[in-house]
Amino acid sequence: MVYFDCTCTYRYGRIEVEPQRYPPWMCTLMHWVMPCCGINEQKDWPNSCNLNLYQDGSASVGWHADDEHLFQGKNRDCRIISLSLGATRSFELRRNWSEADTIRLPLTAGDLCTMEGMVQKHLQHRVPREDQVRAPRINLTWRWIVRHSPGCPARRSV
Ligand SMILES: O=C(O)CCC(=O)C(=O)O
Ligand SMILES: [Fe+2]
């Protein structure tokens, strides 16, 4: 989902998602969430949100960084805000390619988790398979698109 007239597609592995404009419920939710992250003005809101549904513990996301060109997370400070809803799942972080010092955070319904600075350059994250989890989880991940795709009307505004 995107703010304004952005047509950038989001690619995740082989999946490509066409953007939808933020619906009214998304703006209502952001009015609640963003001040919790110190973002008090609507003009400063993240301009994209990715929604993930994990049907149960068999659904997972492997080790990766959010290093899409759109977000420039490997080259500059990059803030990512995530809201978890539904079942508690583990969110893990590790230094690039090293399992040695993996950090595990249980993310519970209502939890906000942010990744900031150069995290996408130096660390990877994942949501591992957890077969004992039987309930669904929804994760909303807000990010700022800073490099719009060629042809995107929002490109003019940045
Ligand atoms: O579900 C989560 O908490 C993380 C999802 C994620 O890493 C992503 O969408 O890039
Ligand atoms: Fe991610």
mmCIF file of N, CA, C and O and ligand atoms in Angstrom, residues 10 12 50 52 54 61-62 64-68 80 91 115 120 125-127 139 141 143, ligand 2:
data_model
loop_
_atom_site.group_PDB
_atom_site.id
_atom_site.type_symbol
_atom_site.label_atom_id
_atom_site.label_comp_id
_atom_site.label_asym_id
_atom_site.label_seq_id
_atom_site.Cartn_x
_atom_site.Cartn_y
_atom_site.Cartn_z
ATOM 1 N N TYR A 10 6.244 -3.486 -5.447
ATOM 2 C CA TYR A 10 7.121 -4.040 -4.420
ATOM 3 C C TYR A 10 7.432 -5.475 -4.801
ATOM 4 O O TYR A 10 6.516 -6.273 -5.039
ATOM 5 N N TYR A 12 9.211 -9.054 -3.805
ATOM 6 C CA TYR A 12 9.770 -9.838 -2.717
ATOM 7 C C TYR A 12 10.034 -11.227 -3.264
ATOM 8 O O TYR A 12 9.101 -11.985 -3.517
ATOM 9 N N ASN A 50 3.758 -2.589 3.727
ATOM 10 C CA ASN A 50 3.638 -3.950 3.213
ATOM 11 C C ASN A 50 2.905 -4.790 4.253
ATOM 12 O O ASN A 50 3.189 -4.684 5.447
ATOM 13 N N ASN A 52 1.844 -8.566 5.529
ATOM 14 C CA ASN A 52 2.134 -9.996 5.405
ATOM 15 C C ASN A 52 1.160 -10.791 6.257
ATOM 16 O O ASN A 52 0.950 -10.441 7.423
ATOM 17 N N TYR A 54 0.670 -14.505 7.861
ATOM 18 C CA TYR A 54 1.231 -15.829 8.159
ATOM 19 C C TYR A 54 0.061 -16.679 8.644
ATOM 20 O O TYR A 54 -0.428 -16.480 9.756
ATOM 21 N N VAL A 61 9.459 -16.424 6.876
ATOM 22 C CA VAL A 61 10.258 -15.604 5.952
ATOM 23 C C VAL A 61 11.718 -15.894 6.275
ATOM 24 O O VAL A 61 12.128 -15.788 7.436
ATOM 25 N N GLY A 62 12.491 -16.265 5.298
ATOM 26 C CA GLY A 62 13.899 -16.635 5.513
ATOM 27 C C GLY A 62 14.790 -15.423 5.739
ATOM 28 O O GLY A 62 14.348 -14.277 5.625
ATOM 29 N N HIS A 64 16.981 -12.398 5.396
ATOM 30 C CA HIS A 64 17.090 -11.384 4.340
ATOM 31 C C HIS A 64 17.310 -10.018 4.979
ATOM 32 O O HIS A 64 17.160 -9.851 6.185
ATOM 33 N N ALA A 65 17.644 -9.048 4.145
ATOM 34 C CA ALA A 65 17.624 -7.640 4.541
ATOM 35 C C ALA A 65 16.602 -6.956 3.650
ATOM 36 O O ALA A 65 16.352 -7.410 2.528
ATOM 37 N N ASP A 66 16.003 -5.873 4.154
ATOM 38 C CA ASP A 66 15.043 -5.123 3.330
ATOM 39 C C ASP A 66 15.869 -4.164 2.465
ATOM 40 O O ASP A 66 15.947 -2.972 2.738
ATOM 41 N N ASP A 67 16.502 -4.741 1.457
ATOM 42 C CA ASP A 67 17.498 -3.976 0.702
ATOM 43 C C ASP A 67 17.012 -3.576 -0.689
ATOM 44 O O ASP A 67 17.806 -3.329 -1.585
ATOM 45 N N GLU A 68 15.682 -3.519 -0.859
ATOM 46 C CA GLU A 68 15.138 -3.101 -2.153
ATOM 47 C C GLU A 68 15.643 -1.698 -2.494
ATOM 48 O O GLU A 68 15.742 -0.835 -1.626
ATOM 49 N N ILE A 80 12.351 1.498 9.487
ATOM 50 C CA ILE A 80 11.280 0.561 9.153
ATOM 51 C C ILE A 80 10.479 0.333 10.430
ATOM 52 O O ILE A 80 11.053 0.097 11.494
ATOM 53 N N PHE A 91 10.854 -13.086 15.934
ATOM 54 C CA PHE A 91 11.526 -12.261 14.929
ATOM 55 C C PHE A 91 13.000 -12.354 15.285
ATOM 56 O O PHE A 91 13.382 -12.055 16.421
ATOM 57 N N MET A 115 13.352 -1.039 12.899
ATOM 58 C CA MET A 115 14.757 -1.238 12.512
ATOM 59 C C MET A 115 15.210 0.111 11.975
ATOM 60 O O MET A 115 14.473 0.752 11.211
ATOM 61 N N GLN A 120 19.903 -2.550 7.747
ATOM 62 C CA GLN A 120 19.698 -3.355 6.524
ATOM 63 C C GLN A 120 21.019 -3.655 5.806
ATOM 64 O O GLN A 120 21.091 -4.557 4.980
ATOM 65 N N HIS A 125 17.369 -10.379 8.913
ATOM 66 C CA HIS A 125 16.293 -10.764 9.836
ATOM 67 C C HIS A 125 15.436 -11.852 9.189
ATOM 68 O O HIS A 125 15.474 -12.044 7.969
ATOM 69 N N ARG A 126 14.675 -12.537 10.033
ATOM 70 C CA ARG A 126 13.768 -13.567 9.522
ATOM 71 C C ARG A 126 12.654 -13.830 10.524
ATOM 72 O O ARG A 126 12.758 -13.461 11.703
ATOM 73 N N VAL A 127 11.604 -14.477 10.054
ATOM 74 C CA VAL A 127 10.543 -14.996 10.926
ATOM 75 C C VAL A 127 10.544 -16.509 10.682
ATOM 76 O O VAL A 127 10.085 -16.975 9.636
ATOM 77 N N ASN A 139 1.382 -8.976 9.855
ATOM 78 C CA ASN A 139 2.424 -7.988 10.120
ATOM 79 C C ASN A 139 2.299 -6.854 9.110
ATOM 80 O O ASN A 139 2.166 -7.083 7.916
ATOM 81 N N THR A 141 4.307 -3.560 7.761
ATOM 82 C CA THR A 141 5.651 -2.977 7.773
ATOM 83 C C THR A 141 5.647 -1.683 6.966
ATOM 84 O O THR A 141 5.425 -1.713 5.749
ATOM 85 N N ARG A 143 7.479 1.658 5.478
ATOM 86 C CA ARG A 143 8.799 2.114 5.022
ATOM 87 C C ARG A 143 8.632 3.380 4.194
ATOM 88 O O ARG A 143 7.549 3.679 3.702
HETATM 89 FE FE FE B 2 12.108 -7.875 6.090
#
